[in-house]
PDB file of C-alpha atoms (C1' of nucleotides) in Angstrom:
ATOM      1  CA  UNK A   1     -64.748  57.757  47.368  1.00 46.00           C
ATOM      2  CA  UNK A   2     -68.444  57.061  47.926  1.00 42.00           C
ATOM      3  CA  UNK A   3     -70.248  58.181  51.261  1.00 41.00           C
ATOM      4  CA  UNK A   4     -70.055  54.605  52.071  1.00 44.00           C
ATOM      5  CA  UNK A   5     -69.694  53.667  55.582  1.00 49.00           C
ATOM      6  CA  UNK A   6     -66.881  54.843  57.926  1.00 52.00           C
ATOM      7  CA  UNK A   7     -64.391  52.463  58.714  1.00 53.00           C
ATOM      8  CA  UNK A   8     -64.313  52.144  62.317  1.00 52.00           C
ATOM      9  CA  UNK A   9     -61.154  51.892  64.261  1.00 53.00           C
ATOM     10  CA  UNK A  10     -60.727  48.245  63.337  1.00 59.00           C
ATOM     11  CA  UNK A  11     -60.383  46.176  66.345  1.00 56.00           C
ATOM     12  CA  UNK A  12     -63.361  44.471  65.668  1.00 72.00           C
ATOM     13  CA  UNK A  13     -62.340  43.566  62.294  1.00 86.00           C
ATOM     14  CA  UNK A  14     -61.825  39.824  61.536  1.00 90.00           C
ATOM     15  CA  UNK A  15     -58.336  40.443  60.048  1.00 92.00           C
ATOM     16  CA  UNK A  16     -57.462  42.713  63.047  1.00 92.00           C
ATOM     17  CA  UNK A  17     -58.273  39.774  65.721  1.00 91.00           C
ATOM     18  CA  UNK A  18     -56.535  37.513  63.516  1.00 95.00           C
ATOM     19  CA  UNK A  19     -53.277  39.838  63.365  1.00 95.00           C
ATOM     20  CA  UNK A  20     -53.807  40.533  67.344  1.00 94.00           C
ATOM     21  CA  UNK A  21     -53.414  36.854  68.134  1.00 95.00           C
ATOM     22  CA  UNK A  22     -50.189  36.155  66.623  1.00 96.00           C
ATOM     23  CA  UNK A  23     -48.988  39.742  67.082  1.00 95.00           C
ATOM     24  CA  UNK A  24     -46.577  39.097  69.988  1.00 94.00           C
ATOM     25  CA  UNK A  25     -42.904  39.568  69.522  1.00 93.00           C
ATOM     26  CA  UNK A  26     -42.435  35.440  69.965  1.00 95.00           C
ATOM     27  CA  UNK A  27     -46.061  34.221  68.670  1.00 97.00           C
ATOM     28  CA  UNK A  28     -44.888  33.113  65.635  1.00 96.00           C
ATOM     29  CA  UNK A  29     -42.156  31.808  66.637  1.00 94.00           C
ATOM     30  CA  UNK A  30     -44.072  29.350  68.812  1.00 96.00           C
ATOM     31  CA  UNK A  31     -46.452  28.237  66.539  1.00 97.00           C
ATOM     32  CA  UNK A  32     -43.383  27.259  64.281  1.00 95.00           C
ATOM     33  CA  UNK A  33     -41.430  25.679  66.873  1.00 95.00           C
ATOM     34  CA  UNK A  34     -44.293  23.856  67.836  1.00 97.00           C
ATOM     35  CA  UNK A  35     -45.660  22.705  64.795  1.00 95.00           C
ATOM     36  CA  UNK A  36     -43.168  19.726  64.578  1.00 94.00           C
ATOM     37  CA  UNK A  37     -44.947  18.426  67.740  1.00 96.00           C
ATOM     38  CA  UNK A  38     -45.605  19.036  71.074  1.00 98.00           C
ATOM     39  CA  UNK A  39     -42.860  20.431  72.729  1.00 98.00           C
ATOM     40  CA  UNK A  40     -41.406  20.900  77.091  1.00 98.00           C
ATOM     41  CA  UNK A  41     -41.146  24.225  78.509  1.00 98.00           C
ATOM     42  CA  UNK A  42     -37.184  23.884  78.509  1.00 97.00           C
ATOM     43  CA  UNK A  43     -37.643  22.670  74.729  1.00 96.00           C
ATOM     44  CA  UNK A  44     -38.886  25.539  73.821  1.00 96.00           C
ATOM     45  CA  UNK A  45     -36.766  27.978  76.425  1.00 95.00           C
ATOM     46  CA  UNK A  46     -33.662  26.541  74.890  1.00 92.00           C
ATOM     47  CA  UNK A  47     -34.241  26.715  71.377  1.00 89.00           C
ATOM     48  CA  UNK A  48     -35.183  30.607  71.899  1.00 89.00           C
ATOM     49  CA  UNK A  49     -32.061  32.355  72.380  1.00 86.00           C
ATOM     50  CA  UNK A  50     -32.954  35.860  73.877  1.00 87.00           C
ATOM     51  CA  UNK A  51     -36.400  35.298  75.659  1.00 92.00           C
ATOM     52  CA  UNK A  52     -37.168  35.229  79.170  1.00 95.00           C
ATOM     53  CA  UNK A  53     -38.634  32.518  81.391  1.00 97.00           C
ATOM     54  CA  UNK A  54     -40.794  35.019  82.431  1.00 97.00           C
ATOM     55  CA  UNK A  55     -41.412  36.242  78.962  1.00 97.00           C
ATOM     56  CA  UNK A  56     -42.435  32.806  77.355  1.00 98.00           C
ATOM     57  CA  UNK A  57     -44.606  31.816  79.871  1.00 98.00           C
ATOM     58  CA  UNK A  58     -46.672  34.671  78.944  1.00 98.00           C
ATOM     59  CA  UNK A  59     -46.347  34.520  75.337  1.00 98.00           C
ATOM     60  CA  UNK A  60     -47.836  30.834  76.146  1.00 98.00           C
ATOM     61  CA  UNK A  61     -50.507  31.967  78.550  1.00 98.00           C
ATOM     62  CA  UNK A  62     -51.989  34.252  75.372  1.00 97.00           C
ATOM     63  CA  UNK A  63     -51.715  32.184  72.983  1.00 98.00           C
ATOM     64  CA  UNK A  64     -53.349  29.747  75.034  1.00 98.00           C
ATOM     65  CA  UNK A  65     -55.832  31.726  76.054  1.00 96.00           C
ATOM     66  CA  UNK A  66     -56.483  32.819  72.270  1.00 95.00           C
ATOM     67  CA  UNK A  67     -57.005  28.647  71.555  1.00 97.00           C
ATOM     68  CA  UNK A  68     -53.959  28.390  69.367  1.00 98.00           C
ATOM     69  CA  UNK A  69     -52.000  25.788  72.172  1.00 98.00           C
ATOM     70  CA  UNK A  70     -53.164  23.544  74.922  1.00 98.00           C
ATOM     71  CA  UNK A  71     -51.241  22.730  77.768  1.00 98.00           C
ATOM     72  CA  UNK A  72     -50.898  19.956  79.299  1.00 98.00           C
ATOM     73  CA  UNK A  73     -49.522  19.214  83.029  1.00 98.00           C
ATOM     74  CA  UNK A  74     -48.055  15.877  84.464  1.00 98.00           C
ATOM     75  CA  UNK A  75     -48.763  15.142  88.185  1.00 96.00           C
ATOM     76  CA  UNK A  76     -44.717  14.778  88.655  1.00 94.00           C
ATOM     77  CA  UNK A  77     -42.469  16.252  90.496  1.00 94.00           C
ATOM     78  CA  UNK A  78     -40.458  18.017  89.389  1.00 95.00           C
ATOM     79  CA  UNK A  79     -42.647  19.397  87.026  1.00 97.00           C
ATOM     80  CA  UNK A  80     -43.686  18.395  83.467  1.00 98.00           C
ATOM     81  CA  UNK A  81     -45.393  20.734  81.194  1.00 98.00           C
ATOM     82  CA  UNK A  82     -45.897  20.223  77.821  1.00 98.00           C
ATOM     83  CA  UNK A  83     -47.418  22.496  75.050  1.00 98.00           C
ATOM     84  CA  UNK A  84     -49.226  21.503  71.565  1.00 98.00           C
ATOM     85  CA  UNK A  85     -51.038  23.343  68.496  1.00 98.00           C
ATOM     86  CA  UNK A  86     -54.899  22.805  68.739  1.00 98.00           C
ATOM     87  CA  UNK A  87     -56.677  22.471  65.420  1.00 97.00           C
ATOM     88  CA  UNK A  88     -57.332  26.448  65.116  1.00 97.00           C
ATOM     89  CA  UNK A  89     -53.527  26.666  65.616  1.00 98.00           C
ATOM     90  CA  UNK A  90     -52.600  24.065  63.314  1.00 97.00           C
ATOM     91  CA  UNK A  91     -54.860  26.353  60.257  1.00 97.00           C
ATOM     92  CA  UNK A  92     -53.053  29.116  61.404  1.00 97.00           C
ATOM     93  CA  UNK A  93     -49.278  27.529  59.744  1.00 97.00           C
ATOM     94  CA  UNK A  94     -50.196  27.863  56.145  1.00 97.00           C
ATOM     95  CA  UNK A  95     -50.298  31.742  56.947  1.00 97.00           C
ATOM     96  CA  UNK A  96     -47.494  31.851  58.525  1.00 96.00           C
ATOM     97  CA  UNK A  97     -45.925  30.168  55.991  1.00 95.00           C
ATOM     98  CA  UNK A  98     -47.899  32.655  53.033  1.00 95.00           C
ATOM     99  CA  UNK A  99     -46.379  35.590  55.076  1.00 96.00           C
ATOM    100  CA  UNK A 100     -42.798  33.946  55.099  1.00 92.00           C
ATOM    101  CA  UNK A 101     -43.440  33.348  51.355  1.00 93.00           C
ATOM    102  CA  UNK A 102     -44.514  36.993  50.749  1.00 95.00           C
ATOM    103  CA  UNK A 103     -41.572  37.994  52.840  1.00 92.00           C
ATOM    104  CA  UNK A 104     -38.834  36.136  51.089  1.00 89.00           C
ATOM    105  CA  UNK A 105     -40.327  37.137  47.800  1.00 86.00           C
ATOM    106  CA  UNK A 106     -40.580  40.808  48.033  1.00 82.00           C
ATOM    107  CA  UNK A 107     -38.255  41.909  50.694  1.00 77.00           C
ATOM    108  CA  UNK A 108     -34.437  42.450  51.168  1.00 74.00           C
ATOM    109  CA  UNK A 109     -32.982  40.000  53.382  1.00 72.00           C
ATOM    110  CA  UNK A 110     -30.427  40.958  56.257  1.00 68.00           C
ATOM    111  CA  UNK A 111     -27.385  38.910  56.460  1.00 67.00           C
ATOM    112  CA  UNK A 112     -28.218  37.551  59.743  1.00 66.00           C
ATOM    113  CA  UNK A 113     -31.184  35.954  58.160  1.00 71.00           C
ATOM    114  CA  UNK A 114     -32.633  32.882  59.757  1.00 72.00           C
ATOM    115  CA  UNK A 115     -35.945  31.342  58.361  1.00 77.00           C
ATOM    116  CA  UNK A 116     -38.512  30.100  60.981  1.00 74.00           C
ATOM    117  CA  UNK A 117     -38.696  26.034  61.409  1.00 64.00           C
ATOM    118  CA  UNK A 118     -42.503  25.843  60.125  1.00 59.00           C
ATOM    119  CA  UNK A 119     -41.353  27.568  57.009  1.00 56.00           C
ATOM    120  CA  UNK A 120     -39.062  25.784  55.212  1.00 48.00           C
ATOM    121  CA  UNK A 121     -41.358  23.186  55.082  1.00 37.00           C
ATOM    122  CA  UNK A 122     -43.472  24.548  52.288  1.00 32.00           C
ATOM    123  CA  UNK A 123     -41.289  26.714  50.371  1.00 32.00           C
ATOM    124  CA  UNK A 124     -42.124  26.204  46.352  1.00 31.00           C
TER     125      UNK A 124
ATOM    126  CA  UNK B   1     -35.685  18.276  70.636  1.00 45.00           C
ATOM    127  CA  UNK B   2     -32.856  18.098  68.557  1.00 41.00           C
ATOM    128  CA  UNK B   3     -29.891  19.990  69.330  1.00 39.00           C
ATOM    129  CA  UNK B   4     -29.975  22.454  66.294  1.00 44.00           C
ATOM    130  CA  UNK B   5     -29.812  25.698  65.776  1.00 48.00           C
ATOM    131  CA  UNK B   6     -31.169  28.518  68.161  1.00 51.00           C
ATOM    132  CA  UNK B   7     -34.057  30.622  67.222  1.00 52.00           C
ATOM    133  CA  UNK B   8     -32.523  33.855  67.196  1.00 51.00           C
ATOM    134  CA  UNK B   9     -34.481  36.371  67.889  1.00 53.00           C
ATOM    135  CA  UNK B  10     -36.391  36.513  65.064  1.00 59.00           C
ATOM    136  CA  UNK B  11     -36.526  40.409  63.221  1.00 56.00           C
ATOM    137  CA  UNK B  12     -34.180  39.175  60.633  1.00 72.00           C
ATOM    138  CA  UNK B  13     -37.076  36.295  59.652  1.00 86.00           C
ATOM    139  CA  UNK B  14     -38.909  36.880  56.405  1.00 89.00           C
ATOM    140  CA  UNK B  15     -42.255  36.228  58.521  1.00 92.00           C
ATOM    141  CA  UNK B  16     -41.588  38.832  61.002  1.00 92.00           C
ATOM    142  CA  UNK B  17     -40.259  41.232  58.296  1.00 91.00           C
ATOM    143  CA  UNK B  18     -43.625  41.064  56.559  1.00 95.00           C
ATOM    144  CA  UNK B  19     -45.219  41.435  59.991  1.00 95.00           C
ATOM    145  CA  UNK B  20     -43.563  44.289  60.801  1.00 94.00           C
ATOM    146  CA  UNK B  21     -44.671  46.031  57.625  1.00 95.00           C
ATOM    147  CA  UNK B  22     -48.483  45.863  58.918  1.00 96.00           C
ATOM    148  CA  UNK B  23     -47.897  45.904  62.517  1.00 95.00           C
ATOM    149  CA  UNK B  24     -49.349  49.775  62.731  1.00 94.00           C
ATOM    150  CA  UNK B  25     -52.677  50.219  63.838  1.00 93.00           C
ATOM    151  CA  UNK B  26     -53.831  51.527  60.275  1.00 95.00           C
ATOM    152  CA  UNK B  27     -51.909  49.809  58.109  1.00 97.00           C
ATOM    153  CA  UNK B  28     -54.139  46.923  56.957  1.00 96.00           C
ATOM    154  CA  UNK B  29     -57.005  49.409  56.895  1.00 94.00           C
ATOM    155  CA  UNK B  30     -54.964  51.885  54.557  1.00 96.00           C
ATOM    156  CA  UNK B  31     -54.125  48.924  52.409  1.00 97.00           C
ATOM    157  CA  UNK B  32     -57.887  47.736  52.084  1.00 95.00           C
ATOM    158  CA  UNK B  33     -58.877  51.398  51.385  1.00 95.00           C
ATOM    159  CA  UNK B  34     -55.995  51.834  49.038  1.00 97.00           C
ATOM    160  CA  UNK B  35     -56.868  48.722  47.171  1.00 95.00           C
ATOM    161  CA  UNK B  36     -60.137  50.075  45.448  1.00 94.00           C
ATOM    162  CA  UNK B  37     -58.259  52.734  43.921  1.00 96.00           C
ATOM    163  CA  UNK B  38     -55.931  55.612  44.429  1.00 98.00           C
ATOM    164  CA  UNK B  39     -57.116  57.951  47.116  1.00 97.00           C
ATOM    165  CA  UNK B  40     -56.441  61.590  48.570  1.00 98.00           C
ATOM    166  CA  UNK B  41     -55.260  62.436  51.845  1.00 98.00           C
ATOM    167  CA  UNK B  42     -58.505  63.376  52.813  1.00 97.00           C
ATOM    168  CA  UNK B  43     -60.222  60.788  51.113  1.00 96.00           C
ATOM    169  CA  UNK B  44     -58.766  58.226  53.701  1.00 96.00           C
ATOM    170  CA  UNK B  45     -58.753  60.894  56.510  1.00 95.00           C
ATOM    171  CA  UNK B  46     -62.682  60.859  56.232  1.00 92.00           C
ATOM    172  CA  UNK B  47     -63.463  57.103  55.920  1.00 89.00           C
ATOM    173  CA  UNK B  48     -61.587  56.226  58.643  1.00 89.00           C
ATOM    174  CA  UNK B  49     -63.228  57.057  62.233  1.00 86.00           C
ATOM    175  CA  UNK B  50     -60.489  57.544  65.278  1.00 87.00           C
ATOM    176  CA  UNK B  51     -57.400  58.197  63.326  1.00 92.00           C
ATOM    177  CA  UNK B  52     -55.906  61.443  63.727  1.00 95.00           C
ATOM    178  CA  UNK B  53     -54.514  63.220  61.032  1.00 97.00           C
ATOM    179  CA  UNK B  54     -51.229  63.297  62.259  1.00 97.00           C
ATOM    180  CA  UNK B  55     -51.358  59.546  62.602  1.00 97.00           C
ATOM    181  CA  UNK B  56     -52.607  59.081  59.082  1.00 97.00           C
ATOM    182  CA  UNK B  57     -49.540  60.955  58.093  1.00 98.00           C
ATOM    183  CA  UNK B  58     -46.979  58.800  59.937  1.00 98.00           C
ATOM    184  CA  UNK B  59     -48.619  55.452  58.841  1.00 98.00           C
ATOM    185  CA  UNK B  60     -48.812  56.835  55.230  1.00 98.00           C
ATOM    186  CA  UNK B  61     -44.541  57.575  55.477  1.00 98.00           C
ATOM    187  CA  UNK B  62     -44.335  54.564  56.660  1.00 97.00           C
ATOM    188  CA  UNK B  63     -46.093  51.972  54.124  1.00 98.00           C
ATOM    189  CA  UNK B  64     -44.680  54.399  51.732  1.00 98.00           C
ATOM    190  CA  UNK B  65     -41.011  53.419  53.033  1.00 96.00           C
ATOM    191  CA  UNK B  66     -41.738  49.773  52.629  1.00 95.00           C
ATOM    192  CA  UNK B  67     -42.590  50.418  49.571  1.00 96.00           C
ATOM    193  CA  UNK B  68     -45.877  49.079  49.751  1.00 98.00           C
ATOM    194  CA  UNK B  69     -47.950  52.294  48.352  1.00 98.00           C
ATOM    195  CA  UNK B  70     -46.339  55.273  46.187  1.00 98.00           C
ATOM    196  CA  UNK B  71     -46.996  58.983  47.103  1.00 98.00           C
ATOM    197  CA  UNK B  72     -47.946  61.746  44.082  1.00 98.00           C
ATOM    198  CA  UNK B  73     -47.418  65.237  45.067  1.00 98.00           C
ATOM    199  CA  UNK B  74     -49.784  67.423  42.531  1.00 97.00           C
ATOM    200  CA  UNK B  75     -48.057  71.161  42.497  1.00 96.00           C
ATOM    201  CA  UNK B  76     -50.988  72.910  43.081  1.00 94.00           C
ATOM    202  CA  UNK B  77     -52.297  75.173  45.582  1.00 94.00           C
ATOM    203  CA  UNK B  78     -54.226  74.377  47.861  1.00 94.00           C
ATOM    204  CA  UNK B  79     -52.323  71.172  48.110  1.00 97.00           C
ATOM    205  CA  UNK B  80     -53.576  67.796  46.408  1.00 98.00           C
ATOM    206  CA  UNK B  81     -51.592  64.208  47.450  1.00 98.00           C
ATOM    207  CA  UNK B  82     -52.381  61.120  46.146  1.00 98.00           C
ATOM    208  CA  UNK B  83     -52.228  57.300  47.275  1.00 98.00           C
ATOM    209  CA  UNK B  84     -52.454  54.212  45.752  1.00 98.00           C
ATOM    210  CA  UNK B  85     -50.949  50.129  46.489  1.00 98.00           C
ATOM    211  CA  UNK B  86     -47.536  49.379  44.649  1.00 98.00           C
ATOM    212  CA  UNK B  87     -47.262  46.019  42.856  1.00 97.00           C
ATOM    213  CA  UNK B  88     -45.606  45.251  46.380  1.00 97.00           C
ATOM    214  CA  UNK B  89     -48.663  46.468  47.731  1.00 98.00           C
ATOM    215  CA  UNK B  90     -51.238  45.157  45.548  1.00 97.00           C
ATOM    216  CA  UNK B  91     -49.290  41.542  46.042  1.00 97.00           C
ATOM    217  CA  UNK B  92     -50.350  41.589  49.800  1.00 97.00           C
ATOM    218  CA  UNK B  93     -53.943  41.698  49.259  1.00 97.00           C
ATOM    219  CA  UNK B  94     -54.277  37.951  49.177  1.00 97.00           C
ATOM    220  CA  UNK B  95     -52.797  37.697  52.247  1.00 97.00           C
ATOM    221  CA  UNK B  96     -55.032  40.176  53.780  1.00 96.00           C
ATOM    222  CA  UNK B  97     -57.813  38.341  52.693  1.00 95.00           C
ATOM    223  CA  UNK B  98     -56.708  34.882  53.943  1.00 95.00           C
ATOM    224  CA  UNK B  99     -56.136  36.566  57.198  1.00 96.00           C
ATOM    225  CA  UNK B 100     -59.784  37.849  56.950  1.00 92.00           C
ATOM    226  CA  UNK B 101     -61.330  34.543  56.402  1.00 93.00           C
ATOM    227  CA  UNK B 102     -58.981  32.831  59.194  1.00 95.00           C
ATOM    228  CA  UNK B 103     -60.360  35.545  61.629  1.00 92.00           C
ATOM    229  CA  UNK B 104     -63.675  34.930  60.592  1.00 89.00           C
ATOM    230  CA  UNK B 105     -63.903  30.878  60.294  1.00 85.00           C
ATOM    231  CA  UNK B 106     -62.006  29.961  63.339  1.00 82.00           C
ATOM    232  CA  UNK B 107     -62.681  33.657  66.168  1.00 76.00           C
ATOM    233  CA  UNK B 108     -65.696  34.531  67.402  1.00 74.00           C
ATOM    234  CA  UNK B 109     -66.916  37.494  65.971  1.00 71.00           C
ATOM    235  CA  UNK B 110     -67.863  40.669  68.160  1.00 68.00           C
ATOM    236  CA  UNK B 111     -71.290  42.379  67.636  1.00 67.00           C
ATOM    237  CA  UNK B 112     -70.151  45.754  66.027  1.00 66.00           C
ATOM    238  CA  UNK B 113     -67.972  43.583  63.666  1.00 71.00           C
ATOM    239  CA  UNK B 114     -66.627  45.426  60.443  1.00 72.00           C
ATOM    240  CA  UNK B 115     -65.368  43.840  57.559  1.00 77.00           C
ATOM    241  CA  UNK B 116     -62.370  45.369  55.587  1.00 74.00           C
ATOM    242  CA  UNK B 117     -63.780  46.347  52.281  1.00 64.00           C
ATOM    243  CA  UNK B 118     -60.791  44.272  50.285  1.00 59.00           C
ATOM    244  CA  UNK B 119     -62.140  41.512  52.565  1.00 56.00           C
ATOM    245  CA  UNK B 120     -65.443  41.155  51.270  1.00 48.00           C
ATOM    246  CA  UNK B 121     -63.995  40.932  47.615  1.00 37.00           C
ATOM    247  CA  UNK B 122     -62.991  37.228  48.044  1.00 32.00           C
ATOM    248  CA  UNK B 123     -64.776  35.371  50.261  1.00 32.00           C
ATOM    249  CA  UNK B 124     -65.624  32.353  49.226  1.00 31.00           C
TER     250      UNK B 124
ATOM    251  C1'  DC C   1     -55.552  70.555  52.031  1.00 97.37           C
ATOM    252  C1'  DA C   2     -52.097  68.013  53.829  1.00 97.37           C
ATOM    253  C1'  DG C   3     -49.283  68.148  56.547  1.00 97.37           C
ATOM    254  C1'  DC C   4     -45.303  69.070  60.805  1.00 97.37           C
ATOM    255  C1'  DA C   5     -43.862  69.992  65.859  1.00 97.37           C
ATOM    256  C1'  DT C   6     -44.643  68.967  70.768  1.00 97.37           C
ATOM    257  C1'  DC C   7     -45.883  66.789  74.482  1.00 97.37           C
ATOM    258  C1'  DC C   8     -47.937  62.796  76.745  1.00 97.37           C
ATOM    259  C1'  DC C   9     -49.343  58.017  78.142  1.00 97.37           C
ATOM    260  C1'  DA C  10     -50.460  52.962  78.336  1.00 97.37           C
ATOM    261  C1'  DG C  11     -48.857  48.819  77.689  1.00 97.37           C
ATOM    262  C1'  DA C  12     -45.643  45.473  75.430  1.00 97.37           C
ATOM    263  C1'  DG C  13     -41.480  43.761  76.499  1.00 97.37           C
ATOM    264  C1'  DG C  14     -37.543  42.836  79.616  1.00 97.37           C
ATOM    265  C1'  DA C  15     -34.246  42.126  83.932  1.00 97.37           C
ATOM    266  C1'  DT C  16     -33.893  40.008  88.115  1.00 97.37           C
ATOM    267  C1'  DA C  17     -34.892  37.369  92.096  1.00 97.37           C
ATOM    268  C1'  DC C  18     -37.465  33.875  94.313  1.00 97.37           C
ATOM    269  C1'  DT C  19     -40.182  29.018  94.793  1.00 97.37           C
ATOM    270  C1'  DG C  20     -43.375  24.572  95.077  1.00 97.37           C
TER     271       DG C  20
ATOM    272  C1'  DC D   1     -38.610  22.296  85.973  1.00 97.37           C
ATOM    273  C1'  DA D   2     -41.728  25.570  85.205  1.00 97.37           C
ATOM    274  C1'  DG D   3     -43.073  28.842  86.691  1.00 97.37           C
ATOM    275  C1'  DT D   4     -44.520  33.723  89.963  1.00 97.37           C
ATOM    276  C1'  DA D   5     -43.623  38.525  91.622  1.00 97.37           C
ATOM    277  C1'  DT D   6     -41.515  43.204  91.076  1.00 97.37           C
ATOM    278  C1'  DC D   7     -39.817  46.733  88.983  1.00 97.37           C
ATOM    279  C1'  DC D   8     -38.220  49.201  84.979  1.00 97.37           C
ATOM    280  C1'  DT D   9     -37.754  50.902  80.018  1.00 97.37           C
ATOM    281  C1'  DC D  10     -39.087  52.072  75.572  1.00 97.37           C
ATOM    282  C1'  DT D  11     -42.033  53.085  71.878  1.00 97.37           C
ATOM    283  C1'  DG D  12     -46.462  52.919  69.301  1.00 97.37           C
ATOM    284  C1'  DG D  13     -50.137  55.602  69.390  1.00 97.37           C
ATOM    285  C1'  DG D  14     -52.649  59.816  70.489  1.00 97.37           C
ATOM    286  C1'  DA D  15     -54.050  64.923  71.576  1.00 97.37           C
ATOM    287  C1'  DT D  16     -53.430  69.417  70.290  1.00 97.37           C
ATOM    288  C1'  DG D  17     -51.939  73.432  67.906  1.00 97.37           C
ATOM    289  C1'  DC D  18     -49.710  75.662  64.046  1.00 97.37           C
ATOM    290  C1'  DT D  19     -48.710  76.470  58.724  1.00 97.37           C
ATOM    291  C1'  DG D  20     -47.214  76.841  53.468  1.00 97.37           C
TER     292       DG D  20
END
DNA sequence: CAGCATCCCAGAGGATACTG
DNA sequence: CAGTATCCTCTGGGATGCTG
């Protein structure tokens, strides 16, 4: 290998912020869910078996935070919250769905399989 | 929402499976390193800044048990191991890459930004 | 040179209870 | 309904030292 430069510990790498974003244990998960439209807090606390209130909230928050969802809250009571992919989240799906590709392709799968929403969409 | 099926939680999902496979700290790094050619131990010990060698070790076992890079042994003394990216391996570039250019289209990017070296192969 | 064995810690993830 | 607020657990990652 050349001298070259080093690599440095990689945070700062574009692929590395990409993988941070959707590296929470129910990221992906969201995106899919929500990338068949916007989508209620109890839509998407339902159709998760095994996550926390607590826990989705935030998963939400982050992603939020990262751009990838806006939130939107009605003036009601009781409350109404409703979440959406933004544009950089909506470019994010064909990934997902390259990764699910990649996946399905190379890798054993367990018997308890179960395919994320977003990705059967796509599947050539 | 419709009724349908729950989202289990979602290991058993060819998405996460192939998320789990670069979910170390080192892995994508390894894989970008790997993907110029076969390299020692200390070849990739030396071009990467942080890692400790005990580290490089476990995240080495572990792409190696996911098959994504093979491990030669030369019997010599002192010892000589050598790395390089299995088909399996080599077939997750692309996706590397399109991570790469999602990171750097759509984040902002820090000011002591480093770019994967596999990265800069296909950016277009 | 290319490891393995130990010990340690922060933070991701979770359980549970409470509320405007 | 859509959240906070606490407390707890587990494991990925790291530091350090030793060796065939």
């Amino acid at each position: 290998m050349p001298p070259g430069k080093k690599v440095n510990y990689p945070v700062a790498c574009p692929v590395y912020r990409a993988q941070r974003i959707i590296a929470g244990k129910w990221k992906i998960c969201l995106l899919c869910l929500m990338n068949s439209g916007t989508k209620r807090f109890s839509d998407l606390y339902r159709n998760m078996s095994g996550i926390t209130q607590a826990m989705l909230t935030k998963q939400l928050r982050e992603l939020e935070e990262d751009g990838m969802i806006s939130r939107y809250v009605y003036p009601e009571v009781p409350p109404k919250v409703e979440y959406s992919l933004t544009e950089l989240g909506r470019s994010f799906i064909p990934i997902i769905q390259e990764l699910s590709r990649w996946g399905s392709c190379h890798l054993p799968a367990a018997d308890d399989e179960v395919v994320m929403p977003c990705c059967n969409l796509k599947k050539e």
